[in-house]
Amino acid sequence: MLRGSSAVAIDNERNKHPSDVIAAASAARARRSGRVGLATASRSTSDPHPAEMATHELHPNDTLTTLKMESENLKAKLEEERAKLHDVELHQVAEKIEALGQFVMKTRRTLKGHGNKVLCMDWCKDKRRIVSSSQDGKVIVWDAFTTNKEHAVTMPCTWVMACAYAPSGCAVACGGLDNKCSVYPLSLDKNENLAAKKKSVAMHTNYLSACSFTNSDMQILTSSGDGTCALWDVESGQLLQSFHGHGADVLCLDLAPSETGNTFVSGGCDKKANVWDMRSGQCIQSFETHESDINSVRYYPSGDAFASGSDDATCRLYDLRADREVAIYSKESIIFGASSVDFSLSGRLLFGGYNDYTINVWDVLKGNRVSILFGHENRVSTLRVSPDGTAFCSGSWDHTLRVSEEEGI
Amino acid sequence: MARDMSDKEILKMELDQLQKEVKTERMPVSVTAKELSDWVEGQVGEDPLVKGIPEDKNPYKEKGGCIIS
């Protein structure tokens, strides 16, 4: 009987889309299943297939409640579809692989010079230069081999939360509380005032949280506290594409390895990690399994997966082709947020910088921790593996950056 | 901008997105996980942070001095 009446209600839905009918259909399904959100109990041949449901137009009578119910139903359906293909765990597949021994990581260089918390860093493609930015408003370019400072710029704002090296090695981009992303060409003349050549590229309506050049010096991708990401042309400062979909501040982004096409992933305070098509501006996939802000996202070297680090004290791996989370890297003893993650060259190791001042190194396939690095005297805020994979650099609220390696075999 | 949107508008955005995502093509984890781990295994031999680097090729090695082992 109930099924019959819901079939009628749903039929009306197809023809009229009055919001109260949709609400009634959802409520009927909810009553049958015993709780809101479980779609299986309501499966019948007359249930609307998602493909047949038209995009939901905002109707004046739509209440938050009806929208929320529909959202919960769809989320449940999405989880169901994903669960059907969850036939094995990653670590089970990895059982036959030889285990890694315990590693000892050793700090080889300490870069001192910032007057306050280091917030962000990036490697140059030449594998030896590093750009870093700090709460004190300074952006410094270092030679990691010698620890010499090669350039320094003072930004007009404090909290420079984002910085990036241009692929050519000839410029750096940075920004933060000024809501902008600016590009500074690096001069060979050490005496030249870099600030004079500064070019303002991106303008957001809230703080800049992350920035990255695409495969050339000509375009920059940014993420912001205003909830959006955007792609900009460096030369003209023109907005090429904007990306809407996060429901709160976007904290991080990473571009897919160039061989795998034009996508990038972003993470935010809405606990979501979104994968975007750079050309269309569309969000292709979305993952919401973290329990708190996502501070860092990084693509797996093959481009088929990405890792995330969150305030919920876990790092996770998401498989893009299976469209689901496939691993969680956590320990009961780790209770502070992970601020920054990066993979080793092969993707076998995941490095995570945490707010408890440590760096934990995880076996990506088997899921266990293989090393822990102490040394920073405050939160680790940023971490990147060098382009050739020989070392990794971590930046901290203790004002320093450290370049570390695996202590010889 | 998310901060300027009402709760309703954010929910609608979420709904549209969910409707698209339910239709995404997916592959079983047994297939993708295997390919992921095969890819890693193929690369791990060249991974300096896993296998280590010989001292003479290491740009960060300490210069000079004697090491008593």
mmCIF file with all atom_site columns, C-alpha atoms in Angstrom, chain A residues 94-251:
data_model
loop_
_atom_site.group_PDB
_atom_site.id
_atom_site.type_symbol
_atom_site.label_atom_id
_atom_site.label_alt_id
_atom_site.label_comp_id
_atom_site.label_asym_id
_atom_site.label_entity_id
_atom_site.label_seq_id
_atom_site.pdbx_PDB_ins_code
_atom_site.Cartn_x
_atom_site.Cartn_y
_atom_site.Cartn_z
_atom_site.occupancy
_atom_site.B_iso_or_equiv
_atom_site.pdbx_formal_charge
_atom_site.auth_seq_id
_atom_site.auth_comp_id
_atom_site.auth_asym_id
_atom_site.auth_atom_id
_atom_site.pdbx_PDB_model_num
ATOM 1   C CA . ALA A 1 94  ? 49.464 -5.205 -0.221  1.00 0.00 ? 94  ALA A CA 1
ATOM 2   C CA . GLU A 1 95  ? 49.902 -8.239 2.038   1.00 0.00 ? 95  GLU A CA 1
ATOM 3   C CA . LYS A 1 96  ? 52.260 -9.997 -0.335  1.00 0.00 ? 96  LYS A CA 1
ATOM 4   C CA . ILE A 1 97  ? 54.526 -6.970 -0.641  1.00 0.00 ? 97  ILE A CA 1
ATOM 5   C CA . GLU A 1 98  ? 57.696 -7.005 1.404   1.00 0.00 ? 98  GLU A CA 1
ATOM 6   C CA . ALA A 1 99  ? 57.375 -4.913 4.541   1.00 0.00 ? 99  ALA A CA 1
ATOM 7   C CA . LEU A 1 100 ? 59.585 -1.876 4.940   1.00 0.00 ? 100 LEU A CA 1
ATOM 8   C CA . GLY A 1 101 ? 61.885 -1.942 7.932   1.00 0.00 ? 101 GLY A CA 1
ATOM 9   C CA . GLN A 1 102 ? 61.861 0.885  10.439  1.00 0.00 ? 102 GLN A CA 1
ATOM 10  C CA . PHE A 1 103 ? 63.443 3.988  8.992   1.00 0.00 ? 103 PHE A CA 1
ATOM 11  C CA . VAL A 1 104 ? 65.575 6.571  10.712  1.00 0.00 ? 104 VAL A CA 1
ATOM 12  C CA . MET A 1 105 ? 65.173 10.053 9.325   1.00 0.00 ? 105 MET A CA 1
ATOM 13  C CA . LYS A 1 106 ? 67.872 12.606 10.015  1.00 0.00 ? 106 LYS A CA 1
ATOM 14  C CA . THR A 1 107 ? 67.834 16.376 9.663   1.00 0.00 ? 107 THR A CA 1
ATOM 15  C CA . ARG A 1 108 ? 70.698 17.518 7.448   1.00 0.00 ? 108 ARG A CA 1
ATOM 16  C CA . ARG A 1 109 ? 70.108 21.259 7.239   1.00 0.00 ? 109 ARG A CA 1
ATOM 17  C CA . THR A 1 110 ? 68.350 23.814 9.421   1.00 0.00 ? 110 THR A CA 1
ATOM 18  C CA . LEU A 1 111 ? 67.374 27.064 7.720   1.00 0.00 ? 111 LEU A CA 1
ATOM 19  C CA . LYS A 1 112 ? 67.213 29.920 10.208  1.00 0.00 ? 112 LYS A CA 1
ATOM 20  C CA . GLY A 1 113 ? 66.232 33.451 9.400   1.00 0.00 ? 113 GLY A CA 1
ATOM 21  C CA . HIS A 1 114 ? 62.491 33.903 9.669   1.00 0.00 ? 114 HIS A CA 1
ATOM 22  C CA . GLY A 1 115 ? 61.407 36.081 12.574  1.00 0.00 ? 115 GLY A CA 1
ATOM 23  C CA . ASN A 1 116 ? 58.173 34.264 13.164  1.00 0.00 ? 116 ASN A CA 1
ATOM 24  C CA . LYS A 1 117 ? 56.158 31.129 12.309  1.00 0.00 ? 117 LYS A CA 1
ATOM 25  C CA . VAL A 1 118 ? 56.965 29.528 8.957   1.00 0.00 ? 118 VAL A CA 1
ATOM 26  C CA . LEU A 1 119 ? 53.640 28.946 7.230   1.00 0.00 ? 119 LEU A CA 1
ATOM 27  C CA . CYS A 1 120 ? 54.460 27.602 3.791   1.00 0.00 ? 120 CYS A CA 1
ATOM 28  C CA . MET A 1 121 ? 57.317 26.400 1.614   1.00 0.00 ? 121 MET A CA 1
ATOM 29  C CA . ASP A 1 122 ? 57.916 25.097 -1.894  1.00 0.00 ? 122 ASP A CA 1
ATOM 30  C CA . TRP A 1 123 ? 60.858 23.564 -3.768  1.00 0.00 ? 123 TRP A CA 1
ATOM 31  C CA . CYS A 1 124 ? 62.293 24.906 -6.983  1.00 0.00 ? 124 CYS A CA 1
ATOM 32  C CA . LYS A 1 125 ? 62.517 22.407 -9.862  1.00 0.00 ? 125 LYS A CA 1
ATOM 33  C CA . ASP A 1 126 ? 66.318 22.659 -9.576  1.00 0.00 ? 126 ASP A CA 1
ATOM 34  C CA . LYS A 1 127 ? 65.956 20.491 -6.420  1.00 0.00 ? 127 LYS A CA 1
ATOM 35  C CA . ARG A 1 128 ? 68.061 22.772 -4.289  1.00 0.00 ? 128 ARG A CA 1
ATOM 36  C CA . ARG A 1 129 ? 66.284 26.083 -3.900  1.00 0.00 ? 129 ARG A CA 1
ATOM 37  C CA . ILE A 1 130 ? 63.412 26.601 -1.520  1.00 0.00 ? 130 ILE A CA 1
ATOM 38  C CA . VAL A 1 131 ? 60.977 29.483 -1.059  1.00 0.00 ? 131 VAL A CA 1
ATOM 39  C CA . SER A 1 132 ? 59.345 29.948 2.333   1.00 0.00 ? 132 SER A CA 1
ATOM 40  C CA . SER A 1 133 ? 56.875 32.434 3.796   1.00 0.00 ? 133 SER A CA 1
ATOM 41  C CA . SER A 1 134 ? 56.161 33.458 7.335   1.00 0.00 ? 134 SER A CA 1
ATOM 42  C CA . GLN A 1 135 ? 53.791 35.191 9.728   1.00 0.00 ? 135 GLN A CA 1
ATOM 43  C CA . ASP A 1 136 ? 56.333 38.000 9.909   1.00 0.00 ? 136 ASP A CA 1
ATOM 44  C CA . GLY A 1 137 ? 55.490 38.988 6.341   1.00 0.00 ? 137 GLY A CA 1
ATOM 45  C CA . LYS A 1 138 ? 58.786 37.818 4.857   1.00 0.00 ? 138 LYS A CA 1
ATOM 46  C CA . VAL A 1 139 ? 59.278 35.555 1.874   1.00 0.00 ? 139 VAL A CA 1
ATOM 47  C CA . ILE A 1 140 ? 62.794 34.055 1.651   1.00 0.00 ? 140 ILE A CA 1
ATOM 48  C CA . VAL A 1 141 ? 64.490 32.068 -1.098  1.00 0.00 ? 141 VAL A CA 1
ATOM 49  C CA . TRP A 1 142 ? 67.151 29.670 0.223   1.00 0.00 ? 142 TRP A CA 1
ATOM 50  C CA . ASP A 1 143 ? 69.813 27.429 -1.221  1.00 0.00 ? 143 ASP A CA 1
ATOM 51  C CA . ALA A 1 144 ? 69.104 24.228 0.723   1.00 0.00 ? 144 ALA A CA 1
ATOM 52  C CA . PHE A 1 145 ? 72.588 22.765 0.081   1.00 0.00 ? 145 PHE A CA 1
ATOM 53  C CA . THR A 1 146 ? 74.475 25.733 1.556   1.00 0.00 ? 146 THR A CA 1
ATOM 54  C CA . THR A 1 147 ? 71.664 27.220 3.726   1.00 0.00 ? 147 THR A CA 1
ATOM 55  C CA . ASN A 1 148 ? 72.408 30.648 2.181   1.00 0.00 ? 148 ASN A CA 1
ATOM 56  C CA . LYS A 1 149 ? 69.578 33.110 1.743   1.00 0.00 ? 149 LYS A CA 1
ATOM 57  C CA . GLU A 1 150 ? 69.456 34.211 -1.859  1.00 0.00 ? 150 GLU A CA 1
ATOM 58  C CA . HIS A 1 151 ? 66.511 36.605 -1.855  1.00 0.00 ? 151 HIS A CA 1
ATOM 59  C CA . ALA A 1 152 ? 64.199 38.148 0.702   1.00 0.00 ? 152 ALA A CA 1
ATOM 60  C CA . VAL A 1 153 ? 60.997 40.101 0.163   1.00 0.00 ? 153 VAL A CA 1
ATOM 61  C CA . THR A 1 154 ? 58.893 41.869 2.755   1.00 0.00 ? 154 THR A CA 1
ATOM 62  C CA . MET A 1 155 ? 55.199 41.635 1.987   1.00 0.00 ? 155 MET A CA 1
ATOM 63  C CA . PRO A 1 156 ? 52.838 44.457 2.941   1.00 0.00 ? 156 PRO A CA 1
ATOM 64  C CA . CYS A 1 157 ? 50.859 42.035 5.101   1.00 0.00 ? 157 CYS A CA 1
ATOM 65  C CA . THR A 1 158 ? 51.575 39.580 7.879   1.00 0.00 ? 158 THR A CA 1
ATOM 66  C CA . TRP A 1 159 ? 50.562 35.890 7.743   1.00 0.00 ? 159 TRP A CA 1
ATOM 67  C CA . VAL A 1 160 ? 51.852 35.034 4.304   1.00 0.00 ? 160 VAL A CA 1
ATOM 68  C CA . MET A 1 161 ? 50.112 31.668 4.226   1.00 0.00 ? 161 MET A CA 1
ATOM 69  C CA . ALA A 1 162 ? 50.952 30.632 0.708   1.00 0.00 ? 162 ALA A CA 1
ATOM 70  C CA . CYS A 1 163 ? 54.014 30.624 -1.479  1.00 0.00 ? 163 CYS A CA 1
ATOM 71  C CA . ALA A 1 164 ? 55.060 28.772 -4.602  1.00 0.00 ? 164 ALA A CA 1
ATOM 72  C CA . TYR A 1 165 ? 58.046 28.544 -6.925  1.00 0.00 ? 165 TYR A CA 1
ATOM 73  C CA . ALA A 1 166 ? 57.488 29.095 -10.653 1.00 0.00 ? 166 ALA A CA 1
ATOM 74  C CA . PRO A 1 167 ? 58.398 26.105 -12.865 1.00 0.00 ? 167 PRO A CA 1
ATOM 75  C CA . SER A 1 168 ? 61.133 28.152 -14.567 1.00 0.00 ? 168 SER A CA 1
ATOM 76  C CA . GLY A 1 169 ? 62.716 28.981 -11.206 1.00 0.00 ? 169 GLY A CA 1
ATOM 77  C CA . CYS A 1 170 ? 62.633 32.644 -12.186 1.00 0.00 ? 170 CYS A CA 1
ATOM 78  C CA . ALA A 1 171 ? 59.770 33.823 -9.998  1.00 0.00 ? 171 ALA A CA 1
ATOM 79  C CA . VAL A 1 172 ? 57.874 33.120 -6.808  1.00 0.00 ? 172 VAL A CA 1
ATOM 80  C CA . ALA A 1 173 ? 54.232 33.698 -5.922  1.00 0.00 ? 173 ALA A CA 1
ATOM 81  C CA . CYS A 1 174 ? 52.893 34.449 -2.451  1.00 0.00 ? 174 CYS A CA 1
ATOM 82  C CA . GLY A 1 175 ? 49.972 35.862 -0.526  1.00 0.00 ? 175 GLY A CA 1
ATOM 83  C CA . GLY A 1 176 ? 47.927 35.612 2.639   1.00 0.00 ? 176 GLY A CA 1
ATOM 84  C CA . LEU A 1 177 ? 45.967 38.094 4.703   1.00 0.00 ? 177 LEU A CA 1
ATOM 85  C CA . ASP A 1 178 ? 46.171 40.626 1.883   1.00 0.00 ? 178 ASP A CA 1
ATOM 86  C CA . ASN A 1 179 ? 43.628 38.418 -0.004  1.00 0.00 ? 179 ASN A CA 1
ATOM 87  C CA . LYS A 1 180 ? 45.896 38.510 -3.034  1.00 0.00 ? 180 LYS A CA 1
ATOM 88  C CA . CYS A 1 181 ? 48.433 36.369 -4.796  1.00 0.00 ? 181 CYS A CA 1
ATOM 89  C CA . SER A 1 182 ? 51.414 38.349 -6.084  1.00 0.00 ? 182 SER A CA 1
ATOM 90  C CA . VAL A 1 183 ? 54.252 37.227 -8.328  1.00 0.00 ? 183 VAL A CA 1
ATOM 91  C CA . TYR A 1 184 ? 57.839 38.436 -7.800  1.00 0.00 ? 184 TYR A CA 1
ATOM 92  C CA . PRO A 1 185 ? 60.354 37.835 -10.593 1.00 0.00 ? 185 PRO A CA 1
ATOM 93  C CA . LEU A 1 186 ? 63.661 36.742 -9.037  1.00 0.00 ? 186 LEU A CA 1
ATOM 94  C CA . SER A 1 187 ? 66.511 38.933 -10.072 1.00 0.00 ? 187 SER A CA 1
ATOM 95  C CA . LEU A 1 188 ? 70.104 37.756 -10.417 1.00 0.00 ? 188 LEU A CA 1
ATOM 96  C CA . ASP A 1 189 ? 71.136 41.113 -8.992  1.00 0.00 ? 189 ASP A CA 1
ATOM 97  C CA . LYS A 1 190 ? 70.991 40.613 -5.240  1.00 0.00 ? 190 LYS A CA 1
ATOM 98  C CA . ASN A 1 191 ? 70.768 44.334 -4.655  1.00 0.00 ? 191 ASN A CA 1
ATOM 99  C CA . GLU A 1 192 ? 67.713 44.831 -6.766  1.00 0.00 ? 192 GLU A CA 1
ATOM 100 C CA . ASN A 1 193 ? 64.560 45.618 -4.882  1.00 0.00 ? 193 ASN A CA 1
ATOM 101 C CA . LEU A 1 194 ? 62.270 42.696 -5.667  1.00 0.00 ? 194 LEU A CA 1
ATOM 102 C CA . ALA A 1 195 ? 59.238 44.452 -4.273  1.00 0.00 ? 195 ALA A CA 1
ATOM 103 C CA . ALA A 1 196 ? 59.443 47.019 -7.064  1.00 0.00 ? 196 ALA A CA 1
ATOM 104 C CA . LYS A 1 197 ? 58.753 44.390 -9.729  1.00 0.00 ? 197 LYS A CA 1
ATOM 105 C CA . LYS A 1 198 ? 55.850 42.819 -7.877  1.00 0.00 ? 198 LYS A CA 1
ATOM 106 C CA . LYS A 1 199 ? 52.825 41.874 -9.939  1.00 0.00 ? 199 LYS A CA 1
ATOM 107 C CA . SER A 1 200 ? 49.406 41.447 -8.323  1.00 0.00 ? 200 SER A CA 1
ATOM 108 C CA . VAL A 1 201 ? 47.677 38.515 -9.978  1.00 0.00 ? 201 VAL A CA 1
ATOM 109 C CA . ALA A 1 202 ? 44.824 37.117 -7.910  1.00 0.00 ? 202 ALA A CA 1
ATOM 110 C CA . MET A 1 203 ? 42.161 38.913 -5.905  1.00 0.00 ? 203 MET A CA 1
ATOM 111 C CA . HIS A 1 204 ? 39.946 37.050 -3.485  1.00 0.00 ? 204 HIS A CA 1
ATOM 112 C CA . THR A 1 205 ? 37.469 38.397 -0.969  1.00 0.00 ? 205 THR A CA 1
ATOM 113 C CA . ASN A 1 206 ? 39.194 36.637 1.904   1.00 0.00 ? 206 ASN A CA 1
ATOM 114 C CA . TYR A 1 207 ? 42.631 35.294 2.810   1.00 0.00 ? 207 TYR A CA 1
ATOM 115 C CA . LEU A 1 208 ? 44.749 33.377 0.322   1.00 0.00 ? 208 LEU A CA 1
ATOM 116 C CA . SER A 1 209 ? 45.353 29.896 1.734   1.00 0.00 ? 209 SER A CA 1
ATOM 117 C CA . ALA A 1 210 ? 47.333 28.236 -1.074  1.00 0.00 ? 210 ALA A CA 1
ATOM 118 C CA . CYS A 1 211 ? 48.720 28.905 -4.518  1.00 0.00 ? 211 CYS A CA 1
ATOM 119 C CA . SER A 1 212 ? 50.425 26.911 -7.234  1.00 0.00 ? 212 SER A CA 1
ATOM 120 C CA . PHE A 1 213 ? 51.705 27.614 -10.735 1.00 0.00 ? 213 PHE A CA 1
ATOM 121 C CA . THR A 1 214 ? 50.327 25.254 -13.359 1.00 0.00 ? 214 THR A CA 1
ATOM 122 C CA . ASN A 1 215 ? 52.851 23.643 -15.744 1.00 0.00 ? 215 ASN A CA 1
ATOM 123 C CA . SER A 1 216 ? 54.091 27.065 -16.819 1.00 0.00 ? 216 SER A CA 1
ATOM 124 C CA . ASP A 1 217 ? 54.877 30.457 -15.318 1.00 0.00 ? 217 ASP A CA 1
ATOM 125 C CA . MET A 1 218 ? 51.794 31.832 -17.072 1.00 0.00 ? 218 MET A CA 1
ATOM 126 C CA . GLN A 1 219 ? 48.970 30.564 -14.894 1.00 0.00 ? 219 GLN A CA 1
ATOM 127 C CA . ILE A 1 220 ? 48.375 30.355 -11.153 1.00 0.00 ? 220 ILE A CA 1
ATOM 128 C CA . LEU A 1 221 ? 45.798 28.381 -9.244  1.00 0.00 ? 221 LEU A CA 1
ATOM 129 C CA . THR A 1 222 ? 44.671 29.792 -5.881  1.00 0.00 ? 222 THR A CA 1
ATOM 130 C CA . SER A 1 223 ? 42.469 28.774 -2.964  1.00 0.00 ? 223 SER A CA 1
ATOM 131 C CA . SER A 1 224 ? 40.935 31.122 -0.436  1.00 0.00 ? 224 SER A CA 1
ATOM 132 C CA . GLY A 1 225 ? 39.115 31.603 2.829   1.00 0.00 ? 225 GLY A CA 1
ATOM 133 C CA . ASP A 1 226 ? 36.284 32.930 0.666   1.00 0.00 ? 226 ASP A CA 1
ATOM 134 C CA . GLY A 1 227 ? 35.385 29.322 -0.182  1.00 0.00 ? 227 GLY A CA 1
ATOM 135 C CA . THR A 1 228 ? 36.521 29.328 -3.801  1.00 0.00 ? 228 THR A CA 1
ATOM 136 C CA . CYS A 1 229 ? 39.487 28.313 -5.921  1.00 0.00 ? 229 CYS A CA 1
ATOM 137 C CA . ALA A 1 230 ? 40.456 30.260 -9.016  1.00 0.00 ? 230 ALA A CA 1
ATOM 138 C CA . LEU A 1 231 ? 42.720 30.043 -12.051 1.00 0.00 ? 231 LEU A CA 1
ATOM 139 C CA . TRP A 1 232 ? 44.466 33.266 -13.142 1.00 0.00 ? 232 TRP A CA 1
ATOM 140 C CA . ASP A 1 233 ? 46.525 34.495 -16.054 1.00 0.00 ? 233 ASP A CA 1
ATOM 141 C CA . VAL A 1 234 ? 49.747 35.883 -14.568 1.00 0.00 ? 234 VAL A CA 1
ATOM 142 C CA . GLU A 1 235 ? 50.478 38.418 -17.305 1.00 0.00 ? 235 GLU A CA 1
ATOM 143 C CA . SER A 1 236 ? 47.086 40.143 -17.330 1.00 0.00 ? 236 SER A CA 1
ATOM 144 C CA . GLY A 1 237 ? 45.790 39.223 -13.872 1.00 0.00 ? 237 GLY A CA 1
ATOM 145 C CA . GLN A 1 238 ? 42.618 38.006 -15.560 1.00 0.00 ? 238 GLN A CA 1
ATOM 146 C CA . LEU A 1 239 ? 40.413 35.425 -13.886 1.00 0.00 ? 239 LEU A CA 1
ATOM 147 C CA . LEU A 1 240 ? 40.294 32.431 -16.238 1.00 0.00 ? 240 LEU A CA 1
ATOM 148 C CA . GLN A 1 241 ? 38.092 30.082 -14.248 1.00 0.00 ? 241 GLN A CA 1
ATOM 149 C CA . SER A 1 242 ? 36.557 29.972 -10.812 1.00 0.00 ? 242 SER A CA 1
ATOM 150 C CA . PHE A 1 243 ? 35.639 26.880 -8.821  1.00 0.00 ? 243 PHE A CA 1
ATOM 151 C CA . HIS A 1 244 ? 32.617 26.942 -6.537  1.00 0.00 ? 244 HIS A CA 1
ATOM 152 C CA . GLY A 1 245 ? 31.493 24.027 -4.428  1.00 0.00 ? 245 GLY A CA 1
ATOM 153 C CA . HIS A 1 246 ? 33.103 24.219 -1.011  1.00 0.00 ? 246 HIS A CA 1
ATOM 154 C CA . GLY A 1 247 ? 30.757 25.331 1.737   1.00 0.00 ? 247 GLY A CA 1
ATOM 155 C CA . ALA A 1 248 ? 33.490 26.987 3.792   1.00 0.00 ? 248 ALA A CA 1
ATOM 156 C CA . ASP A 1 249 ? 37.136 28.161 3.629   1.00 0.00 ? 249 ASP A CA 1
ATOM 157 C CA . VAL A 1 250 ? 39.313 26.248 1.178   1.00 0.00 ? 250 VAL A CA 1
ATOM 158 C CA . LEU A 1 251 ? 42.640 25.524 2.868   1.00 0.00 ? 251 LEU A CA 1
#
